[in-house]
Amino acid sequence: MSSLKTWVSRSALAVLLSGSAFAYAGNQKEEALADSVRIALARAVTDRQPPTPQFSDIEERIKYLKWLGEMSERLKKKLTDEQVRLEFLRTAWYEAKRAGLEPALVLGLIQVESAFRKYAISSVGAHGYMQVMPFWTRVIGDGDRSKLFNMQTNLRYGCSILRMYIDMEGGNLYLALGRYNGSRGRPEYPNAVLAAWKRWEYSRELTAALK
């Protein structure tokens, strides 16, 4: 883990100073999946529970509310409408936690993939915030690619797919991120996401520095 932190911190400095977004459009590759993996993934994306967080105690709820306020402050230049911004952040937090991912990682990936543009379409046809390739709607959904422009649907697909890739790579996030982008083994995309992840970590000091 220490080597991962070193790798992240080295890549993060330019992002923290510039605040600019990378442009590495998603291009996940369609590949054969075991039936058990495909069925589990299909169940993950079709569960329609609303993004309502559950907390074990009041301290956890307070921490979540502080996170929400801080992230909203950081994101206001990208998503200027407060209601849209808060809905996005609540959904991103919920879907990240649901998939066993860090919300900061998911936000970093979205920054790199779409710069927080809901209707982004890449040159290879990836859709929405997390630049999900439309073939996934056929493999694990109902085939309606237009649903990838729905906020929760897009985030659910993206988080579920990233979780699957992490599991496929035995927990190796570097390789999983490369697989998500269709560039497995190349450093540019994982480095960009890991640097952006640092930008979205929960820290009031970082919020002040980014203003």
Coordinates of N, CA, C and O in Angstrom, one line a residue, residues 19-179:
G19 N -5.6 22.0 -11.4 CA -7.1 21.8 -11.3 C -7.7 21.3 -12.7 O -8.9 21.3 -12.8
S20 N -6.9 21.0 -13.6 CA -7.4 20.7 -15.0 C -7.8 19.2 -15.0 O -7.3 18.4 -14.3
A21 N -8.7 18.9 -15.9 CA -9.2 17.5 -16.1 C -8.5 16.9 -17.3 O -8.1 17.5 -18.3
F22 N -8.2 15.6 -17.1 CA -7.6 14.8 -18.2 C -8.7 14.4 -19.2 O -9.8 14.5 -18.9
A23 N -8.3 13.9 -20.3 CA -9.2 13.5 -21.3 C -8.8 12.1 -21.8 O -8.1 12.0 -22.8
Y24 N -9.2 11.1 -21.1 CA -8.9 9.7 -21.5 C -10.3 9.0 -21.6 O -10.7 8.4 -20.7
A25 N -10.9 9.1 -22.8 CA -12.2 8.5 -23.0 C -12.3 7.0 -22.8 O -11.4 6.3 -23.2
G26 N -13.3 6.6 -22.1 CA -13.4 5.1 -21.8 C -13.6 4.3 -23.1 O -14.2 4.7 -24.0
N27 N -13.0 3.1 -23.0 CA -13.1 2.2 -24.2 C -13.0 0.8 -23.7 O -12.2 0.0 -24.1
Q28 N -13.9 0.4 -22.7 CA -13.9 -1.0 -22.2 C -14.1 -1.9 -23.4 O -14.8 -1.7 -24.3
K29 N -13.4 -3.1 -23.3 CA -13.5 -4.1 -24.3 C -14.5 -5.1 -24.0 O -14.6 -5.6 -22.8
E30 N -15.3 -5.5 -25.0 CA -16.2 -6.6 -24.8 C -15.5 -7.9 -24.8 O -14.7 -8.2 -25.7
E31 N -15.6 -8.7 -23.7 CA -14.9 -9.9 -23.6 C -15.8 -11.0 -23.0 O -16.9 -10.7 -22.4
A32 N -15.4 -12.2 -23.1 CA -16.2 -13.3 -22.6 C -16.2 -13.3 -21.1 O -15.2 -13.1 -20.5
L33 N -17.4 -13.4 -20.5 CA -17.6 -13.4 -19.0 C -18.1 -14.7 -18.6 O -19.0 -15.3 -19.3
A34 N -17.7 -15.2 -17.5 CA -18.3 -16.4 -16.9 C -19.7 -16.1 -16.6 O -20.1 -15.0 -16.3
D35 N -20.6 -17.1 -16.8 CA -22.0 -16.9 -16.5 C -22.2 -16.4 -15.1 O -23.1 -15.5 -14.9
S36 N -21.5 -16.8 -14.1 CA -21.7 -16.4 -12.8 C -21.3 -14.9 -12.6 O -22.0 -14.1 -11.9
V37 N -20.3 -14.4 -13.3 CA -19.9 -13.0 -13.3 C -21.0 -12.2 -14.0 O -21.4 -11.1 -13.5
R38 N -21.4 -12.6 -15.2 CA -22.4 -11.9 -15.9 C -23.7 -11.7 -15.2 O -24.3 -10.7 -15.1
I39 N -24.1 -12.8 -14.5 CA -25.4 -12.8 -13.8 C -25.3 -11.9 -12.6 O -26.2 -11.1 -12.3
A40 N -24.1 -12.0 -11.9 CA -23.9 -11.1 -10.7 C -23.9 -9.6 -11.1 O -24.5 -8.8 -10.4
L41 N -23.3 -9.4 -12.2 CA -23.2 -8.0 -12.7 C -24.6 -7.5 -13.1 O -24.9 -6.3 -12.9
A42 N -25.3 -8.3 -13.8 CA -26.7 -8.0 -14.2 C -27.6 -7.7 -13.0 O -28.3 -6.7 -13.0
R43 N -27.4 -8.5 -12.0 CA -28.2 -8.2 -10.7 C -27.8 -6.9 -10.1 O -28.6 -6.1 -9.6
A44 N -26.5 -6.6 -10.1 CA -26.0 -5.4 -9.5 C -26.6 -4.1 -10.2 O -26.9 -3.2 -9.5
V45 N -26.7 -4.2 -11.5 CA -27.1 -3.0 -12.2 C -28.6 -2.8 -12.3 O -29.2 -1.8 -12.6
T46 N -29.4 -3.9 -12.0 CA -30.8 -3.9 -12.1 C -31.5 -3.7 -10.8 O -32.7 -3.4 -10.7
D47 N -30.8 -3.7 -9.7 CA -31.3 -3.4 -8.4 C -31.7 -2.0 -8.3 O -30.8 -1.1 -8.4
R48 N -33.0 -1.7 -8.1 CA -33.4 -0.3 -8.2 C -33.6 0.4 -6.9 O -34.5 1.3 -6.8
Q49 N -32.9 0.0 -5.9 CA -33.0 0.7 -4.6 C -32.6 2.1 -4.8 O -31.6 2.4 -5.5
P50 N -33.3 3.0 -4.1 CA -32.9 4.5 -4.2 C -31.6 4.7 -3.5 O -31.3 4.0 -2.6
P51 N -30.9 5.7 -3.9 CA -29.6 6.0 -3.3 C -29.8 6.7 -1.9 O -29.5 7.9 -1.7
T52 N -30.3 5.9 -1.0 CA -30.5 6.4 0.4 C -29.5 5.8 1.3 O -29.5 4.6 1.6
P53 N -28.6 6.6 1.8 CA -27.5 6.1 2.7 C -28.0 5.6 4.0 O -29.0 6.2 4.6
Q54 N -27.4 4.6 4.6 CA -27.8 4.1 5.9 C -26.5 4.2 6.8 O -25.4 3.9 6.3
F55 N -26.7 4.7 8.0 CA -25.6 4.9 8.9 C -25.8 4.1 10.2 O -26.9 4.0 10.7
S56 N -24.7 3.6 10.7 CA -24.7 2.9 12.0 C -24.9 3.7 13.2 O -25.4 3.3 14.2
D57 N -24.4 5.0 13.1 CA -24.5 5.9 14.2 C -24.5 7.3 13.7 O -24.3 7.6 12.6
I58 N -24.8 8.3 14.6 CA -24.9 9.7 14.3 C -23.6 10.2 13.8 O -23.6 11.1 13.0
E59 N -22.5 9.7 14.3 CA -21.2 10.2 13.9 C -20.9 10.0 12.5 O -20.4 10.8 11.7
E60 N -21.3 8.8 12.0 CA -21.1 8.5 10.6 C -22.0 9.4 9.7 O -21.6 9.8 8.6
R61 N -23.2 9.7 10.2 CA -24.1 10.5 9.4 C -23.5 12.0 9.4 O -23.6 12.6 8.3
I62 N -23.0 12.4 10.5 CA -22.4 13.8 10.5 C -21.2 13.8 9.5 O -21.0 14.8 8.8
K63 N -20.4 12.8 9.5 CA -19.2 12.7 8.7 C -19.7 12.8 7.2 O -19.0 13.5 6.4
Y64 N -20.7 12.0 6.9 CA -21.3 12.0 5.5 C -21.7 13.4 5.1 O -21.4 13.9 4.0
L65 N -22.5 14.1 6.0 CA -23.0 15.4 5.7 C -21.8 16.4 5.5 O -21.9 17.3 4.6
K66 N -20.8 16.3 6.3 CA -19.6 17.2 6.1 C -18.9 16.9 4.8 O -18.5 17.8 4.0
W67 N -18.8 15.6 4.4 CA -18.3 15.2 3.1 C -19.1 15.8 2.0 O -18.5 16.4 1.0
L68 N -20.4 15.7 2.1 CA -21.3 16.2 1.1 C -21.1 17.7 0.9 O -21.0 18.2 -0.2
G69 N -21.0 18.5 2.0 CA -20.8 19.9 1.9 C -19.5 20.3 1.3 O -19.4 21.2 0.5
E70 N -18.4 19.5 1.7 CA -17.1 19.8 1.2 C -17.0 19.5 -0.3 O -16.5 20.3 -1.1
M71 N -17.5 18.4 -0.7 CA -17.4 18.0 -2.1 C -18.3 19.0 -3.0 O -17.9 19.3 -4.1
S72 N -19.4 19.4 -2.5 CA -20.2 20.3 -3.2 C -19.5 21.6 -3.5 O -19.6 22.2 -4.6
E73 N -18.7 22.1 -2.5 CA -17.9 23.3 -2.6 C -16.9 23.1 -3.7 O -16.7 24.0 -4.6
R74 N -16.3 21.9 -3.8 CA -15.2 21.7 -4.8 C -15.8 21.6 -6.2 O -15.1 21.9 -7.2
L75 N -17.0 21.1 -6.3 CA -17.6 20.7 -7.6 C -18.4 21.9 -8.2 O -18.9 21.7 -9.3
K76 N -18.6 23.0 -7.4 CA -19.6 24.0 -7.9 C -19.2 24.6 -9.2 O -20.1 25.1 -9.9
K77 N -17.9 24.6 -9.6 CA -17.6 25.2 -10.9 C -17.9 24.3 -12.0 O -18.1 24.7 -13.2
K78 N -18.0 23.0 -11.8 CA -18.3 22.0 -12.8 C -19.8 21.8 -12.9 O -20.4 21.7 -14.0
L79 N -20.5 21.7 -11.8 CA -21.9 21.6 -11.7 C -22.5 22.8 -11.0 O -22.5 22.8 -9.7
T80 N -22.9 23.8 -11.7 CA -23.3 25.0 -11.1 C -24.6 25.0 -10.4 O -24.9 25.8 -9.4
D81 N -25.5 24.1 -10.8 CA -26.9 24.0 -10.2 C -26.7 23.2 -8.9 O -26.3 22.1 -8.9
E82 N -27.0 23.9 -7.7 CA -26.8 23.2 -6.4 C -27.6 21.9 -6.3 O -27.1 20.9 -5.8
Q83 N -28.9 21.9 -6.7 CA -29.7 20.7 -6.6 C -29.1 19.6 -7.4 O -29.1 18.4 -6.9
V84 N -28.7 19.9 -8.6 CA -28.1 18.8 -9.5 C -26.8 18.3 -8.9 O -26.6 17.1 -8.8
R85 N -26.1 19.3 -8.3 CA -24.8 18.9 -7.8 C -24.9 18.0 -6.6 O -24.2 17.0 -6.4
L86 N -25.8 18.3 -5.7 CA -26.1 17.5 -4.5 C -26.6 16.1 -4.8 O -26.2 15.1 -4.2
E87 N -27.5 16.1 -5.8 CA -28.1 14.8 -6.2 C -27.0 13.9 -6.8 O -26.9 12.7 -6.5
F88 N -26.1 14.5 -7.6 CA -25.0 13.8 -8.2 C -24.1 13.2 -7.1 O -23.7 12.1 -7.2
L89 N -23.7 14.1 -6.1 CA -22.8 13.6 -5.1 C -23.4 12.6 -4.2 O -22.8 11.6 -3.8
R90 N -24.7 12.7 -3.9 CA -25.4 11.7 -3.1 C -25.4 10.3 -3.8 O -25.1 9.3 -3.3
T91 N -25.6 10.4 -5.1 CA -25.7 9.2 -5.9 C -24.3 8.6 -6.1 O -24.1 7.4 -6.0
A92 N -23.3 9.4 -6.4 CA -21.9 8.9 -6.5 C -21.5 8.3 -5.2 O -20.8 7.2 -5.3
W93 N -21.8 8.9 -4.1 CA -21.4 8.3 -2.8 C -22.0 6.9 -2.6 O -21.4 6.0 -2.2
Y94 N -23.3 6.9 -2.9 CA -24.1 5.7 -2.6 C -23.6 4.6 -3.5 O -23.4 3.4 -3.1
E95 N -23.5 4.8 -4.8 CA -23.1 3.8 -5.8 C -21.6 3.3 -5.5 O -21.3 2.2 -5.7
A96 N -20.7 4.2 -5.1 CA -19.4 3.9 -4.8 C -19.4 2.9 -3.6 O -18.7 1.9 -3.6
K97 N -20.0 3.3 -2.5 CA -20.1 2.5 -1.3 C -20.7 1.1 -1.6 O -20.3 0.1 -1.1
R98 N -21.8 1.2 -2.4 CA -22.5 -0.1 -2.8 C -21.6 -1.1 -3.5 O -21.7 -2.3 -3.3
A99 N -20.7 -0.5 -4.3 CA -19.7 -1.4 -5.0 C -18.4 -1.6 -4.3 O -17.5 -2.3 -4.8
G100 N -18.3 -1.1 -3.1 CA -17.1 -1.3 -2.3 C -15.9 -0.5 -2.8 O -14.8 -0.9 -2.7
L101 N -16.2 0.7 -3.3 CA -15.2 1.6 -3.8 C -15.1 2.9 -3.0 O -16.1 3.3 -2.3
E102 N -14.0 3.6 -3.0 CA -13.9 4.9 -2.4 C -14.6 5.9 -3.2 O -14.3 6.0 -4.4
P103 N -15.5 6.7 -2.6 CA -16.1 7.8 -3.4 C -15.1 8.7 -4.1 O -15.3 9.2 -5.2
A104 N -14.0 9.0 -3.5 CA -12.9 9.8 -4.1 C -12.4 9.2 -5.3 O -12.1 9.9 -6.3
L105 N -12.2 7.9 -5.3 CA -11.7 7.2 -6.5 C -12.8 7.4 -7.7 O -12.4 7.6 -8.8
V106 N -14.0 7.2 -7.4 CA -15.1 7.3 -8.4 C -15.1 8.7 -8.9 O -15.2 8.9 -10.2
L107 N -15.0 9.7 -8.1 CA -15.1 11.1 -8.5 C -13.8 11.4 -9.4 O -13.9 12.1 -10.4
G108 N -12.7 10.9 -9.0 CA -11.5 11.0 -9.8 C -11.6 10.4 -11.2 O -11.2 11.0 -12.2
L109 N -12.2 9.2 -11.2 CA -12.4 8.6 -12.5 C -13.3 9.4 -13.4 O -13.1 9.6 -14.6
I110 N -14.4 9.9 -12.8 CA -15.4 10.7 -13.6 C -14.7 12.0 -14.1 O -14.9 12.4 -15.2
Q111 N -13.8 12.6 -13.3 CA -13.1 13.8 -13.7 C -12.3 13.5 -15.0 O -12.3 14.3 -15.9
V112 N -11.6 12.4 -14.9 CA -10.7 12.0 -16.1 C -11.6 11.6 -17.3 O -11.3 12.0 -18.4
E113 N -12.6 10.8 -17.0 CA -13.4 10.3 -18.2 C -14.3 11.3 -18.9 O -14.3 11.3 -20.1
S114 N -15.0 12.1 -18.1 CA -16.0 13.0 -18.7 C -15.9 14.4 -18.3 O -16.7 15.3 -18.8
A115 N -15.1 14.7 -17.3 CA -15.0 16.1 -16.7 C -16.4 16.5 -16.2 O -16.8 17.6 -16.2
F116 N -17.1 15.5 -15.6 CA -18.5 15.6 -15.0 C -19.5 16.1 -16.0 O -20.5 16.8 -15.6
R117 N -19.4 15.7 -17.2 CA -20.4 16.0 -18.2 C -21.4 14.8 -18.4 O -21.0 13.7 -18.8
K118 N -22.6 15.0 -18.0 CA -23.6 13.9 -18.0 C -23.8 13.3 -19.4 O -24.1 12.1 -19.6
Y119 N -23.8 14.2 -20.5 CA -24.1 13.7 -21.8 C -22.9 13.5 -22.7 O -23.0 13.6 -23.9
A120 N -21.7 13.4 -22.1 CA -20.5 13.2 -22.8 C -20.6 11.9 -23.6 O -21.0 10.9 -23.1
I121 N -20.1 12.0 -24.9 CA -19.9 10.8 -25.7 C -18.5 10.8 -26.3 O -18.1 11.8 -26.9
S122 N -17.8 9.8 -26.1 CA -16.4 9.7 -26.6 C -16.4 9.4 -28.1 O -17.3 9.0 -28.7
S123 N -15.2 9.5 -28.6 CA -15.0 9.1 -30.0 C -15.2 7.7 -30.3 O -15.5 7.3 -31.5
V124 N -15.2 6.8 -29.3 CA -15.5 5.4 -29.5 C -16.9 5.0 -29.0 O -17.3 3.9 -29.0
G125 N -17.7 6.0 -28.6 CA -19.1 5.8 -28.3 C -19.4 5.6 -26.8 O -20.5 5.3 -26.5
A126 N -18.4 5.8 -25.9 CA -18.7 5.6 -24.5 C -19.6 6.8 -24.1 O -19.5 7.9 -24.5
H127 N -20.5 6.4 -23.1 CA -21.6 7.4 -22.7 C -21.5 7.9 -21.3 O -21.2 7.1 -20.4
G128 N -21.8 9.1 -21.1 CA -22.1 9.7 -19.8 C -20.9 9.9 -18.8 O -19.8 9.9 -19.2
Y129 N -21.3 10.1 -17.6 CA -20.3 10.5 -16.5 C -19.1 9.5 -16.5 O -18.0 10.0 -16.5
M130 N -19.4 8.2 -16.4 CA -18.3 7.3 -16.3 C -17.9 6.6 -17.6 O -17.2 5.6 -17.6
Q131 N -18.4 7.2 -18.7 CA -18.0 6.7 -20.1 C -18.2 5.2 -20.2 O -17.2 4.5 -20.5
V132 N -19.4 4.8 -20.0 CA -19.7 3.3 -20.1 C -20.0 3.0 -21.6 O -20.7 3.7 -22.3
M133 N -19.4 1.9 -22.1 CA -19.6 1.5 -23.5 C -21.0 0.9 -23.6 O -21.4 0.1 -22.8
P134 N -21.7 1.2 -24.7 CA -23.1 0.8 -24.8 C -23.3 -0.7 -24.9 O -24.4 -1.2 -24.5
F135 N -22.2 -1.5 -25.3 CA -22.4 -2.9 -25.3 C -22.8 -3.5 -24.0 O -23.4 -4.6 -23.9
W136 N -22.4 -2.8 -22.9 CA -22.8 -3.3 -21.5 C -24.3 -3.4 -21.3 O -24.8 -4.3 -20.6
T137 N -25.0 -2.5 -22.0 CA -26.5 -2.6 -21.8 C -27.1 -3.8 -22.4 O -28.1 -4.3 -22.0
R138 N -26.4 -4.4 -23.4 CA -26.8 -5.6 -24.0 C -26.4 -6.8 -23.2 O -27.1 -7.8 -23.1
V139 N -25.1 -6.7 -22.7 CA -24.6 -7.9 -22.0 C -25.2 -8.1 -20.6 O -25.5 -9.2 -20.2
I140 N -25.5 -7.0 -19.9 CA -26.0 -7.1 -18.5 C -27.2 -6.3 -18.3 O -27.7 -6.3 -17.1
G141 N -27.8 -5.6 -19.3 CA -29.0 -4.8 -19.1 C -30.1 -5.2 -20.1 O -30.2 -6.3 -20.5
D142 N -30.9 -4.2 -20.4 CA -32.0 -4.5 -21.2 C -31.8 -4.0 -22.7 O -32.7 -4.0 -23.5
G143 N -30.6 -3.6 -23.0 CA -30.2 -3.2 -24.3 C -30.5 -1.7 -24.7 O -30.2 -1.3 -25.8
D144 N -31.1 -1.0 -23.7 CA -31.4 0.4 -24.0 C -30.2 1.3 -23.6 O -30.1 1.7 -22.4
R145 N -29.4 1.7 -24.6 CA -28.2 2.5 -24.3 C -28.5 3.9 -23.9 O -27.7 4.5 -23.3
S146 N -29.7 4.4 -24.2 CA -30.1 5.7 -23.8 C -30.1 5.9 -22.3 O -30.0 7.0 -21.8
K147 N -30.3 4.8 -21.6 CA -30.4 4.8 -20.1 C -29.0 5.2 -19.5 O -29.0 5.6 -18.3
L148 N -28.0 5.1 -20.3 CA -26.6 5.4 -19.8 C -26.5 6.9 -19.6 O -25.5 7.4 -19.0
F149 N -27.5 7.7 -20.0 CA -27.5 9.1 -19.8 C -28.3 9.5 -18.5 O -28.4 10.6 -18.1
N150 N -28.9 8.5 -17.9 CA -29.5 8.6 -16.6 C -28.4 8.6 -15.5 O -27.6 7.7 -15.5
M151 N -28.5 9.6 -14.6 CA -27.4 9.7 -13.6 C -27.1 8.4 -12.8 O -26.0 7.9 -12.8
Q152 N -28.1 7.9 -12.2 CA -27.9 6.7 -11.3 C -27.6 5.5 -12.1 O -26.7 4.7 -11.7
T153 N -28.2 5.3 -13.3 CA -27.9 4.2 -14.1 C -26.4 4.2 -14.6 O -25.7 3.2 -14.5
N154 N -26.0 5.4 -15.0 CA -24.6 5.5 -15.5 C -23.6 5.2 -14.3 O -22.6 4.4 -14.5
L155 N -23.8 5.8 -13.2 CA -22.9 5.6 -12.1 C -23.0 4.1 -11.6 O -22.0 3.6 -11.2
R156 N -24.2 3.5 -11.6 CA -24.3 2.1 -11.2 C -23.5 1.2 -12.1 O -22.8 0.3 -11.7
Y157 N -23.7 1.4 -13.4 CA -22.9 0.6 -14.4 C -21.4 0.8 -14.2 O -20.7 -0.2 -14.1
G158 N -21.0 2.0 -14.1 CA -19.6 2.3 -14.0 C -18.9 1.7 -12.8 O -17.9 1.1 -12.9
C159 N -19.6 1.9 -11.6 CA -19.0 1.4 -10.4 C -19.0 -0.1 -10.4 O -18.1 -0.7 -9.9
S160 N -20.1 -0.7 -10.9 CA -20.2 -2.2 -10.9 C -19.1 -2.8 -11.8 O -18.5 -3.8 -11.5
I161 N -18.9 -2.1 -13.0 CA -17.9 -2.6 -13.9 C -16.5 -2.5 -13.3 O -15.7 -3.4 -13.4
L162 N -16.2 -1.3 -12.7 CA -14.9 -1.1 -12.1 C -14.7 -2.1 -11.0 O -13.6 -2.7 -10.9
R163 N -15.7 -2.4 -10.2 CA -15.6 -3.4 -9.1 C -15.3 -4.8 -9.7 O -14.4 -5.5 -9.2
M164 N -15.9 -5.1 -10.8 CA -15.7 -6.4 -11.5 C -14.2 -6.5 -11.9 O -13.6 -7.5 -11.7
Y165 N -13.7 -5.4 -12.5 CA -12.4 -5.4 -13.1 C -11.4 -5.5 -11.9 O -10.3 -6.2 -12.0
I166 N -11.6 -4.9 -10.8 CA -10.7 -5.0 -9.6 C -10.7 -6.4 -9.2 O -9.6 -7.0 -8.9
D167 N -11.8 -7.1 -9.1 CA -11.9 -8.5 -8.7 C -11.2 -9.4 -9.7 O -10.4 -10.3 -9.3
M168 N -11.4 -9.1 -11.0 CA -10.7 -9.9 -12.0 C -9.2 -9.8 -11.9 O -8.5 -10.7 -12.2
E169 N -8.7 -8.6 -11.5 CA -7.3 -8.4 -11.4 C -6.7 -8.7 -10.1 O -5.6 -8.3 -9.7
G170 N -7.5 -9.4 -9.2 CA -7.0 -9.7 -7.9 C -6.7 -8.6 -7.0 O -5.8 -8.7 -6.1
G171 N -7.4 -7.5 -7.2 CA -7.3 -6.3 -6.3 C -6.2 -5.3 -6.8 O -6.0 -4.3 -6.2
N172 N -5.6 -5.6 -8.0 CA -4.6 -4.7 -8.6 C -5.4 -3.5 -9.2 O -5.9 -3.7 -10.4
L173 N -5.4 -2.4 -8.6 CA -6.1 -1.2 -9.1 C -5.5 -0.7 -10.3 O -6.2 -0.2 -11.2
Y174 N -4.2 -0.7 -10.4 CA -3.5 -0.2 -11.6 C -4.0 -0.9 -12.9 O -4.4 -0.3 -13.9
L175 N -4.0 -2.3 -12.8 CA -4.4 -3.0 -14.0 C -5.9 -2.9 -14.2 O -6.4 -2.9 -15.3
A176 N -6.7 -2.9 -13.1 CA -8.2 -2.7 -13.2 C -8.6 -1.4 -13.9 O -9.4 -1.4 -14.8
L177 N -7.9 -0.3 -13.6 CA -8.2 0.9 -14.2 C -7.8 0.9 -15.7 O -8.5 1.4 -16.5
G178 N -6.7 0.3 -16.0 CA -6.3 0.1 -17.4 C -7.3 -0.7 -18.2 O -7.7 -0.3 -19.3
R179 N -7.8 -1.7 -17.6 CA -8.9 -2.5 -18.2 C -10.2 -1.7 -18.4 O -10.8 -1.8 -19.4

